[in-house]
Coordinates of N, CA and C in Angstrom, one line a residue:
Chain X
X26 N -2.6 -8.5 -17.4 CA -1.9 -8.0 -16.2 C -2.5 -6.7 -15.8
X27 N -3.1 -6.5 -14.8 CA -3.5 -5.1 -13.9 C -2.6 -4.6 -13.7
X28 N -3.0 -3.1 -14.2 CA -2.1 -2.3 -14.1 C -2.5 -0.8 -13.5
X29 N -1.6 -0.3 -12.8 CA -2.3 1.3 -12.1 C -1.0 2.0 -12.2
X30 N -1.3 3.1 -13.2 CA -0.4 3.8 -13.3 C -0.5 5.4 -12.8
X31 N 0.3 6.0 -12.4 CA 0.4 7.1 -11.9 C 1.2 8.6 -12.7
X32 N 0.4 9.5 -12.2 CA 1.4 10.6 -13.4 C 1.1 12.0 -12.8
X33 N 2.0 12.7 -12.7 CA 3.2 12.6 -12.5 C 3.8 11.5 -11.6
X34 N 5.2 11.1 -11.6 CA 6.2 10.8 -10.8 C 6.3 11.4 -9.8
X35 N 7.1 12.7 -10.2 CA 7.3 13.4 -9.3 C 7.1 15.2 -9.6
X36 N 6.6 15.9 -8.5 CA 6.0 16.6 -8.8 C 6.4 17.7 -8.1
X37 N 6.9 19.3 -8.3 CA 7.3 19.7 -7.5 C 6.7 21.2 -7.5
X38 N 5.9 22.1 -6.9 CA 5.4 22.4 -6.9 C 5.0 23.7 -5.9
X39 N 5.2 25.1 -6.5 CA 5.5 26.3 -5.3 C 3.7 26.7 -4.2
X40 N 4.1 26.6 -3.4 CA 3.1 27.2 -2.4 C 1.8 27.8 -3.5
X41 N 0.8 27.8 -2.9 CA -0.1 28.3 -3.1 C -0.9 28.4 -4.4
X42 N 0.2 27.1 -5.2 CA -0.6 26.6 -6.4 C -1.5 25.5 -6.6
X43 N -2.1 25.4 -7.8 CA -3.0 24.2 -8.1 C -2.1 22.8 -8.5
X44 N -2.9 21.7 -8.1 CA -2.5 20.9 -9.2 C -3.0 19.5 -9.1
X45 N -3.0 18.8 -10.0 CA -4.1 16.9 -10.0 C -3.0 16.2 -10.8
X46 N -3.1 15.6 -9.6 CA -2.3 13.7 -9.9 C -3.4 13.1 -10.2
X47 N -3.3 11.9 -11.4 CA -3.7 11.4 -11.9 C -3.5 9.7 -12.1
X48 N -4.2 8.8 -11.7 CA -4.4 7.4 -11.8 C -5.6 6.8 -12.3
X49 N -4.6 6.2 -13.4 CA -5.5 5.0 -14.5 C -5.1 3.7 -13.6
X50 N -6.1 2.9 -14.1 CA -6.4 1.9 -13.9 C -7.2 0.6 -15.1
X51 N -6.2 -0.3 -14.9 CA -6.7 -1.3 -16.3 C -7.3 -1.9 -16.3
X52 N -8.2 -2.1 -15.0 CA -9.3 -3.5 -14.7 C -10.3 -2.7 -13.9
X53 N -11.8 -3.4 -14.2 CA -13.0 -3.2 -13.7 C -12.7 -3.0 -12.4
X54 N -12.8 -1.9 -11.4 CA -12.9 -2.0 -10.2 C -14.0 -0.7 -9.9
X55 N -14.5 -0.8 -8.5 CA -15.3 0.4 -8.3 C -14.9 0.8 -6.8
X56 N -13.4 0.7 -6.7 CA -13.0 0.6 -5.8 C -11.4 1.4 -5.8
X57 N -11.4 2.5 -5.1 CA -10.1 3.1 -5.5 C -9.4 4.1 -4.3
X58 N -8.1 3.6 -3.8 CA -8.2 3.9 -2.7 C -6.6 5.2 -2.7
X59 N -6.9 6.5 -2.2 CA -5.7 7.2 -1.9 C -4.7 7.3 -0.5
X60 N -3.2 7.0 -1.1 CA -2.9 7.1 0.2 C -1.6 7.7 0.5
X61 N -1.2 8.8 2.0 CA -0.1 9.5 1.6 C 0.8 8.6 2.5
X62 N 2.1 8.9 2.0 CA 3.3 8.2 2.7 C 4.9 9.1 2.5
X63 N 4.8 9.7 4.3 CA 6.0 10.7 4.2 C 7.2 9.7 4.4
X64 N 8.8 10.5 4.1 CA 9.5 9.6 4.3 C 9.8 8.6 5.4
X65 N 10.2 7.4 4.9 CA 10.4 6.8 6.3 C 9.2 5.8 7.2
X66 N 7.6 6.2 6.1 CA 7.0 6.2 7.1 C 6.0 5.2 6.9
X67 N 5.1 5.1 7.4 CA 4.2 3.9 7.0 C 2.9 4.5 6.2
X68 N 2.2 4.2 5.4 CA 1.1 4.5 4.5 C -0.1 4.9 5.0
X69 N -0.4 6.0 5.2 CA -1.8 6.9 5.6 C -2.8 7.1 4.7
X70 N -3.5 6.5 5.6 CA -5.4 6.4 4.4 C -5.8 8.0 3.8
X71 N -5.9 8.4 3.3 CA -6.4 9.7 2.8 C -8.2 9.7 2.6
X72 N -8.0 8.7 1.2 CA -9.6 8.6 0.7 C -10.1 7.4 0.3
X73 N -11.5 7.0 0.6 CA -11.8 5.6 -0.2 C -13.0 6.4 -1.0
X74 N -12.6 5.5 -2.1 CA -14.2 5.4 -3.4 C -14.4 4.9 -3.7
X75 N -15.8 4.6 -3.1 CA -16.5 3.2 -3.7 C -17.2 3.2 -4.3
X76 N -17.8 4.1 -5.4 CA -18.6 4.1 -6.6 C -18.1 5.1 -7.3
X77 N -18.7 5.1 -8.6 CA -18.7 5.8 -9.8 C -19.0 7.4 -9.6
X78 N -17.9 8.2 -9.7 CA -18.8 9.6 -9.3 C -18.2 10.5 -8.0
X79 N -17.9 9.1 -7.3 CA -17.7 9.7 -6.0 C -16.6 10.7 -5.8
X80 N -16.9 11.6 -5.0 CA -15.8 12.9 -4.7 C -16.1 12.9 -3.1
X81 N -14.7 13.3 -3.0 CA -14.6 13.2 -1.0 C -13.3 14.3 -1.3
X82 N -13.6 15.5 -0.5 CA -12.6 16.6 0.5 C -12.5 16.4 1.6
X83 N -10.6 16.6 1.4 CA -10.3 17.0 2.7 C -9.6 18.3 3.0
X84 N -9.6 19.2 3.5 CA -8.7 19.9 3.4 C -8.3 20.6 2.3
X85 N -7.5 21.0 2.0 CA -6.8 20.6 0.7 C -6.7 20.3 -0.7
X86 N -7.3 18.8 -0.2 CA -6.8 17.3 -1.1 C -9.0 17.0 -1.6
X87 N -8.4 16.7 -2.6 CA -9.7 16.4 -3.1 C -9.9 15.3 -4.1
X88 N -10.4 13.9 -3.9 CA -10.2 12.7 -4.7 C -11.7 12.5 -5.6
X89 N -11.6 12.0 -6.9 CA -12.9 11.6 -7.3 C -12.5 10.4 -8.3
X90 N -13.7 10.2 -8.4 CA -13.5 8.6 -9.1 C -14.3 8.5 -10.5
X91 N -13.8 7.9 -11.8 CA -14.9 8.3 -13.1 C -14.0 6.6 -13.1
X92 N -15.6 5.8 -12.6 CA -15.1 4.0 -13.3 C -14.9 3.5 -14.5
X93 N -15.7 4.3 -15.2 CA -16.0 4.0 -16.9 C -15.5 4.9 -17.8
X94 N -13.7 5.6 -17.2 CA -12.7 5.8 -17.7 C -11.6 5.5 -16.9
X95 N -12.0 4.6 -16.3 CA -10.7 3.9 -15.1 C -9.8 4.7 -14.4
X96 N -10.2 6.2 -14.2 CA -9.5 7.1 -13.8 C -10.2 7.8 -12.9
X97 N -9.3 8.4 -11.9 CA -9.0 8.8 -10.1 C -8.4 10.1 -10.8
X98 N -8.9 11.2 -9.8 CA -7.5 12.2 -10.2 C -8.2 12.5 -8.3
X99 N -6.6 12.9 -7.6 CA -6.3 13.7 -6.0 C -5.8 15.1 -6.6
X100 N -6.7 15.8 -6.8 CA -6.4 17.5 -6.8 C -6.3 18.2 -5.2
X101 N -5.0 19.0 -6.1 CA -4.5 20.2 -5.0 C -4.6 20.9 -5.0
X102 N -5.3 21.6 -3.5 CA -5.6 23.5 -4.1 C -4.8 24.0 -2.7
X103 N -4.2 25.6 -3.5 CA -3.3 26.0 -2.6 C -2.9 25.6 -1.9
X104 N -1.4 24.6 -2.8 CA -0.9 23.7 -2.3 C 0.1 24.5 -0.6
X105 N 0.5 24.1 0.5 CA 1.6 24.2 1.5 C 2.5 23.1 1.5
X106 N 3.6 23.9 2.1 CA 4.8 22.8 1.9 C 4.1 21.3 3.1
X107 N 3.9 21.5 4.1 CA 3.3 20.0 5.2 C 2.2 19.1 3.7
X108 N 2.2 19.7 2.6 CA 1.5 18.7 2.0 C 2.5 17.5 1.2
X109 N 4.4 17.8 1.4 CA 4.9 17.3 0.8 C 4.9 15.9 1.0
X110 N 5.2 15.3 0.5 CA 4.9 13.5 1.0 C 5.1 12.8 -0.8
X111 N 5.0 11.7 -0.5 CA 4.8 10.7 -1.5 C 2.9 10.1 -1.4
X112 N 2.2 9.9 -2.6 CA 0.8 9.7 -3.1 C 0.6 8.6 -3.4
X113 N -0.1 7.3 -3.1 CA -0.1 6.3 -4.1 C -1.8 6.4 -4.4
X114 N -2.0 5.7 -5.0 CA -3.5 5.1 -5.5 C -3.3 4.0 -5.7
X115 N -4.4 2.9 -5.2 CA -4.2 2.0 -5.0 C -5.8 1.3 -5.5
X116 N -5.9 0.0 -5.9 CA -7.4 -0.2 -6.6 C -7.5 -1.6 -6.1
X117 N -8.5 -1.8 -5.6 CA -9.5 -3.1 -5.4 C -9.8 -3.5 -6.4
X118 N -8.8 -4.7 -6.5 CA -9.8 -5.6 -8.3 C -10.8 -6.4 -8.1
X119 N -12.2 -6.6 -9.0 CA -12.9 -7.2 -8.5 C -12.6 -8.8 -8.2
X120 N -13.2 -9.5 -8.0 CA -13.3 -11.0 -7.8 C -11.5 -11.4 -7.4
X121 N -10.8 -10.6 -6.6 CA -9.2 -11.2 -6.2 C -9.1 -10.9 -5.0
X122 N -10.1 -11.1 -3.9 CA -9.9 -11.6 -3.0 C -9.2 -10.6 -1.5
X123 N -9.7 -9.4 -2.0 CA -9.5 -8.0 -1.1 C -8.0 -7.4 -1.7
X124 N -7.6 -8.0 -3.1 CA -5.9 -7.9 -3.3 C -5.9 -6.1 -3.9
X125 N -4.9 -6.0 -3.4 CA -4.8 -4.3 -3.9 C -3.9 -3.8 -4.8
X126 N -4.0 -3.1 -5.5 CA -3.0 -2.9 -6.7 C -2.2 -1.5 -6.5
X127 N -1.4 -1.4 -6.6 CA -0.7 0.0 -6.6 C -0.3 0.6 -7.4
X128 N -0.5 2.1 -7.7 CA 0.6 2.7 -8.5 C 1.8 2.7 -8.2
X129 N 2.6 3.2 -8.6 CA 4.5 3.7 -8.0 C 4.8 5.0 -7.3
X130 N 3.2 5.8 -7.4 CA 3.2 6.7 -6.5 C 3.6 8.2 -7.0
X131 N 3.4 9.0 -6.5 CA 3.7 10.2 -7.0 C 4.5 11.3 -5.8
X132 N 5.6 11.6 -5.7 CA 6.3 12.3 -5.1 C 6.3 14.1 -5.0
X133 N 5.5 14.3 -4.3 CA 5.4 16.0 -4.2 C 6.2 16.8 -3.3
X134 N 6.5 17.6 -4.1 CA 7.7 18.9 -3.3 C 6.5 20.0 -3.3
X135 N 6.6 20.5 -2.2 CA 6.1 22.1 -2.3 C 6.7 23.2 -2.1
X136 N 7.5 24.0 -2.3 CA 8.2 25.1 -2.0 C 7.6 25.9 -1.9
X137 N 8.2 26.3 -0.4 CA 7.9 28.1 0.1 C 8.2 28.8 -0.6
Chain C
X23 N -3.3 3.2 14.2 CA -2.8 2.2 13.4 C -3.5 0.9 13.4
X24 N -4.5 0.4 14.1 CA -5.6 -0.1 13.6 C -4.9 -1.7 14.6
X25 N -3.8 -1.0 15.6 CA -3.2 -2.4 16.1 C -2.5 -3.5 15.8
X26 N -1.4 -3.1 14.7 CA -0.6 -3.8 14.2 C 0.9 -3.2 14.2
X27 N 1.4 -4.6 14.7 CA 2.9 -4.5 15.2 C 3.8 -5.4 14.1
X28 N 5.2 -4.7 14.1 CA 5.8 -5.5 12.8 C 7.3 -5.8 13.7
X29 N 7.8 -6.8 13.4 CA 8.7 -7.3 14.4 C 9.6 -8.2 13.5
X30 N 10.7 -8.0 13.2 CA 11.7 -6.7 13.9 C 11.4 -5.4 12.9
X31 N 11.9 -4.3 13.1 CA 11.4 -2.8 12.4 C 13.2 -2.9 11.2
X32 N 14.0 -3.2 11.8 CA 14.9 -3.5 11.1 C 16.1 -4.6 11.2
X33 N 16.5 -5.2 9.9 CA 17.2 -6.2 9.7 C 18.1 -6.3 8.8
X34 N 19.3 -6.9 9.1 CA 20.9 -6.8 8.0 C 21.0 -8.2 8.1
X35 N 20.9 -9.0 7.2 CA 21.3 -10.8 7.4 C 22.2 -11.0 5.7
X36 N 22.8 -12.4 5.7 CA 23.4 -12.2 4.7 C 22.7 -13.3 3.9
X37 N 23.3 -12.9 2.6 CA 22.5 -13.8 1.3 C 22.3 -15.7 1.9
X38 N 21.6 -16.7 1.5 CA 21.3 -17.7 1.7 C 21.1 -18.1 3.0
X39 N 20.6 -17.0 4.1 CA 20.4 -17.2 5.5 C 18.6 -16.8 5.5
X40 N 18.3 -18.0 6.3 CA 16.5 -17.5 6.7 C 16.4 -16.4 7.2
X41 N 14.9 -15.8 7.0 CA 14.8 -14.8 7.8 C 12.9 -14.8 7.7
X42 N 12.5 -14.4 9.1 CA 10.9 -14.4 9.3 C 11.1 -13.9 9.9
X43 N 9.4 -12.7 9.2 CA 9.5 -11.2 10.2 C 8.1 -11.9 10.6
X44 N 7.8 -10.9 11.2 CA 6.1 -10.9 12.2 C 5.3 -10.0 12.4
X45 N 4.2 -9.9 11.5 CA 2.9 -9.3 11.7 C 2.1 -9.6 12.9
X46 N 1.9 -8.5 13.6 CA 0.9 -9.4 14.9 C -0.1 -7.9 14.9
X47 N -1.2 -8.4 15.5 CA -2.7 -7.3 15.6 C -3.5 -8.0 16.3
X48 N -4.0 -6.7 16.8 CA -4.5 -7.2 18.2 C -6.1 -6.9 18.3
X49 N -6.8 -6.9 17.3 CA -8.5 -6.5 16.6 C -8.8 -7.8 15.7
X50 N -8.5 -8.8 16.0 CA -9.1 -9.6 15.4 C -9.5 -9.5 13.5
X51 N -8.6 -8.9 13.5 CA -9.0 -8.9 11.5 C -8.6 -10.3 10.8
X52 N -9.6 -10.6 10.0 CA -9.4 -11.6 9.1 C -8.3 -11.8 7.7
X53 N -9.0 -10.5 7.6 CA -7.6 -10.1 6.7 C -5.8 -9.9 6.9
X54 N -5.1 -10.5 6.7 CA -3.7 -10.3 6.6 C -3.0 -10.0 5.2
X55 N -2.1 -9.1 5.1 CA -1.2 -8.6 4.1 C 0.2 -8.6 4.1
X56 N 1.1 -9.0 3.3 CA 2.4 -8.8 3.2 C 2.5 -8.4 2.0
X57 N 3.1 -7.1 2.1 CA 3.6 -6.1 0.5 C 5.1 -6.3 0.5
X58 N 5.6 -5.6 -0.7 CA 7.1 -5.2 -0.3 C 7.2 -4.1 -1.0
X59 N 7.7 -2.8 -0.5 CA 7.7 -1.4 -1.0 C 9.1 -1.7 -1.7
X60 N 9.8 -1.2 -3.3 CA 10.3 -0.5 -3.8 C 10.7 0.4 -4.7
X61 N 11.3 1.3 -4.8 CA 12.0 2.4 -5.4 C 11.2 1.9 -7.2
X62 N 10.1 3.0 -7.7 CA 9.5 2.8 -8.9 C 8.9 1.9 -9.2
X63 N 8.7 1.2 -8.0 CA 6.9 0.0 -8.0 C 6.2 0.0 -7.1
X64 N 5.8 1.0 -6.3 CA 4.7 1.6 -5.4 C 4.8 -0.2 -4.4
X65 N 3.9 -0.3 -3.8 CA 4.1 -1.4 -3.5 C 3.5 -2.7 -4.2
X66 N 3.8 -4.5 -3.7 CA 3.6 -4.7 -4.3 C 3.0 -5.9 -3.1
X67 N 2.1 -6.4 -3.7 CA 1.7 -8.0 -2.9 C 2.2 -9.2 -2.8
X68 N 3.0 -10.0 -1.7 CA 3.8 -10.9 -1.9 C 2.2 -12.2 -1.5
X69 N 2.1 -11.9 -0.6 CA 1.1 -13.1 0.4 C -0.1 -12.6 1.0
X70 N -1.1 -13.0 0.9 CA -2.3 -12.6 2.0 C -3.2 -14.0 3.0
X71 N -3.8 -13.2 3.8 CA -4.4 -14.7 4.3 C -5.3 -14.2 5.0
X72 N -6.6 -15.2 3.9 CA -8.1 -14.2 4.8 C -8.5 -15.4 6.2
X73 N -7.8 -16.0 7.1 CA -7.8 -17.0 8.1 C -6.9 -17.6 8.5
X74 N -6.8 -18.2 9.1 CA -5.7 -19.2 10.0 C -6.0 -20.6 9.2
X75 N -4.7 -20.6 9.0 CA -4.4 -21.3 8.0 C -4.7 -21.5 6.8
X76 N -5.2 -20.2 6.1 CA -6.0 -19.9 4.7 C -4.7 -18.7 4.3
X77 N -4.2 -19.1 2.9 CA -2.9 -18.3 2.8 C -3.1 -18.2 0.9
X78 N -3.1 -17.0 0.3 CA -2.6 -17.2 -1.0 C -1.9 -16.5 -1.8
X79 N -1.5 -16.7 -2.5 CA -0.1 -15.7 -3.3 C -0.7 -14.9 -4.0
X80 N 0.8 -13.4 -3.6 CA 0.3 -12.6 -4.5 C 0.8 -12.4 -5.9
X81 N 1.1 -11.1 -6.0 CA 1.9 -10.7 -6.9 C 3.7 -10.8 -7.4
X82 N 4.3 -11.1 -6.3 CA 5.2 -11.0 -6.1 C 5.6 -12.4 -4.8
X83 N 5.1 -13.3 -5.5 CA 5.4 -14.6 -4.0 C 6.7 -15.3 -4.4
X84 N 7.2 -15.6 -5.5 CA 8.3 -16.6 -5.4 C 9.6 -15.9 -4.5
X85 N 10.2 -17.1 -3.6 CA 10.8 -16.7 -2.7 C 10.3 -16.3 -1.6
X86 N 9.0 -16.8 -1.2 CA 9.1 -16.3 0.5 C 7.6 -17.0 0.4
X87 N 7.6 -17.7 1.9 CA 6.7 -18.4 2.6 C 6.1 -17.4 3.5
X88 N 4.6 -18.3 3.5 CA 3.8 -17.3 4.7 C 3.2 -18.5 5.7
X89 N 2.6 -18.1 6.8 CA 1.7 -18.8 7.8 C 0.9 -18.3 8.2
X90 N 0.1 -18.8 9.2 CA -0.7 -18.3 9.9 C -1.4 -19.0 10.6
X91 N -0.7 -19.4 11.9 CA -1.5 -20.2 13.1 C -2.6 -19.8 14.4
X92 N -2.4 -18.4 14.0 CA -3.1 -17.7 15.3 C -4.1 -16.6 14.3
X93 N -5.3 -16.1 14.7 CA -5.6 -14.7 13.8 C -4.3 -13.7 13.9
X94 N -4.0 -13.8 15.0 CA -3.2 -12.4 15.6 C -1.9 -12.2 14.5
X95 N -1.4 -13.5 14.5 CA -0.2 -13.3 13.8 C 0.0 -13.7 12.7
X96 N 0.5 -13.4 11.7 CA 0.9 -13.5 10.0 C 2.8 -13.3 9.8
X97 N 3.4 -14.8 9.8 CA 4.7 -14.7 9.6 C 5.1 -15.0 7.9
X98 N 6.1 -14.2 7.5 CA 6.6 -13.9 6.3 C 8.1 -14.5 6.2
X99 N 8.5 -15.7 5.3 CA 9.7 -16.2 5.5 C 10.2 -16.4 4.3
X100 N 11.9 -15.8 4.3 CA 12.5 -16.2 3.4 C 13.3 -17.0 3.4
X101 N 13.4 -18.2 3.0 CA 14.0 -19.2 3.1 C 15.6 -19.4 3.0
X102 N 15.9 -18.4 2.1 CA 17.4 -18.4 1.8 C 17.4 -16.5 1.1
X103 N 17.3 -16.1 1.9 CA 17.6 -14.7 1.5 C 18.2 -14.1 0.0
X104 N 18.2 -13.3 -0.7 CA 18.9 -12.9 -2.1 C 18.9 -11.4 -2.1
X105 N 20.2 -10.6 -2.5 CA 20.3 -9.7 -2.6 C 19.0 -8.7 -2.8
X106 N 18.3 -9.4 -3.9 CA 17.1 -8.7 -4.2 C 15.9 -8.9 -3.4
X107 N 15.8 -9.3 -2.3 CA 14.7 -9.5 -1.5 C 15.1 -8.4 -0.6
X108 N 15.9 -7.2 -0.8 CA 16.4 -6.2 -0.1 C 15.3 -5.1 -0.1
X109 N 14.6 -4.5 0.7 CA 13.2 -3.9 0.8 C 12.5 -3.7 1.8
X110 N 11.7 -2.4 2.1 CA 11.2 -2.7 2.9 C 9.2 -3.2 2.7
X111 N 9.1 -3.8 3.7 CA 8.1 -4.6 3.8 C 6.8 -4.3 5.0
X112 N 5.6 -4.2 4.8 CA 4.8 -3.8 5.3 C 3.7 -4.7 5.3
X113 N 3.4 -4.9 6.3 CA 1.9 -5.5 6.7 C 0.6 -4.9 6.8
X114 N -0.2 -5.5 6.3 CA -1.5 -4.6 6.3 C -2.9 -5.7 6.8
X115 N -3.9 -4.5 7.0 CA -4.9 -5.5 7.9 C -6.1 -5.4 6.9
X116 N -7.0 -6.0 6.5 CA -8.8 -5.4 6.0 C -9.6 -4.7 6.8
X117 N -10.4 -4.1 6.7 CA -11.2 -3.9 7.5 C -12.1 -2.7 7.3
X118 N -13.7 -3.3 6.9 CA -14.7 -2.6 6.4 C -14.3 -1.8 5.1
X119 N -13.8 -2.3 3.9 CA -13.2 -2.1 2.7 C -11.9 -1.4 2.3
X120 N -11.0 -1.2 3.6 CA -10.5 -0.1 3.4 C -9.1 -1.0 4.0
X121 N -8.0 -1.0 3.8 CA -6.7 -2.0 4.3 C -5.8 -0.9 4.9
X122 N -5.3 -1.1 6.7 CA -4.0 -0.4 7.1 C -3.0 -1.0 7.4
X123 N -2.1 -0.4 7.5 CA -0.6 -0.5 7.7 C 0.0 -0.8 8.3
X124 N 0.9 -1.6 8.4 CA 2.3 -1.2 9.9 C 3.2 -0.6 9.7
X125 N 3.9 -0.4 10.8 CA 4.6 0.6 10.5 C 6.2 0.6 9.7
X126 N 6.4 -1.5 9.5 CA 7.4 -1.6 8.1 C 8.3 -2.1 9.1
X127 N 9.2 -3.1 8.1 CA 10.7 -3.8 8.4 C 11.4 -3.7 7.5
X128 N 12.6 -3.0 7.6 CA 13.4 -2.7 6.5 C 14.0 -3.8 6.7
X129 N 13.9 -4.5 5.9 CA 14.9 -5.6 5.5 C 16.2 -5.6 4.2
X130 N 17.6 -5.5 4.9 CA 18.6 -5.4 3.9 C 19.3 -6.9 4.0
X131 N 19.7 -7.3 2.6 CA 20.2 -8.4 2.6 C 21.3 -8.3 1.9
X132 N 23.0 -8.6 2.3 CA 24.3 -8.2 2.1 C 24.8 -9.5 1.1

């Protein structure tokens, strides 16, 4: 069974600090996708990675990919509260057919 | 949003009554998605369908039917509703390796 787990849960977190959410993943993929979702709302693309290695900034938010420890981390620098939302990671397994796997997500608070 | 509409946005029906929502997009994607978001399982894959009339199960398929007669549209049916099919639900599209969203039908079942 594939599995993508996420860590923290939930995360809560004062202005102007650091901090990296973290997703494992239990099947070969090179394919790993971040995505934020405030309440209420529908799922916004953040980052895609598609190889081994790969690092993409936005802003903020900064995702990278290590395949051959099945692990993603989305680092925060000087975090602001508009970064509150809910996180998922999400992974493209190979050979199933575009199907996407999810974490359960990670829930960030930021306090002023 | 990549041109995808979800119809109805919200729904209250009761246990053992049908219910089919409606994915419709208007870009021609091949790819179709039906998830169901809940509370401590991020989302999850019920149905996908890479064509018209090409449909296959996901993760989470027992209890609910899919279709797909047109590219545009992708319908999601539950045959006899159950408390636990209470959730909301999102459709998503493929396109160039990367899958978007709609914007969800909360579906409650009493």
């Amino acid at each position: 069974e594939l599995k993508v787990e996420q860590n923290p849960l939930f995360l809560s977190m004062q202005e102007g600090k650091n901090y990296t959410i973290y997703c494992n993943y239990s099947t070969t993929s090179d394919r790993l996708y971040w995505y934020r979702q405030d309440p209420g709302k529908s799922l916004e693309s953040l980052f895609v990675l598609l190889s081994n290695g790969a690092v993409k900034q936005e802003g903020r938010l900064m995702a990278s990919l290590d395949t051959k420890a099945r692990l993603s981390t989305l680092h925060i620098t000087a975090a602001v509260h508009d970064l509150s939302a809910t996180y998922f990671c999400a992974v493209d397994a190979l050979d199933t057919g575009n199907q996407f796997y999810f974490g359960t997500g990670t829930s960030l608070t930021v306090i002023p | 949003d990549a041109g995808i509409t979800q119809s109805p946005r919200h729904k209250v029906t009761e246990t053992g009554t049908p219910v089919t929502l409606r994915c419709h997009q208007t870009e021609n994607h091949r790819y179709m998605y039906w998830y169901r978001q809940d509370p401590g399982h991020g989302l999850r894959l019920i149905h996908y369908s890479y064509g018209v009339k090409d449909t296959d199960k996901g993760e989470v398929s027992d209890g609910y039917s899919v279709s797909r007669s047109k590219t545009e549209d992708f319908l999601l049916t539950l045959e006899s509703a159950t408390s636990s099919q209470t959730s909301v639900y999102f459709c998503a599209i493929s396109e160039f390796d990367e899958q978007y969203f709609g914007p969800g039908t909360r579906l409650t079942v009493t």
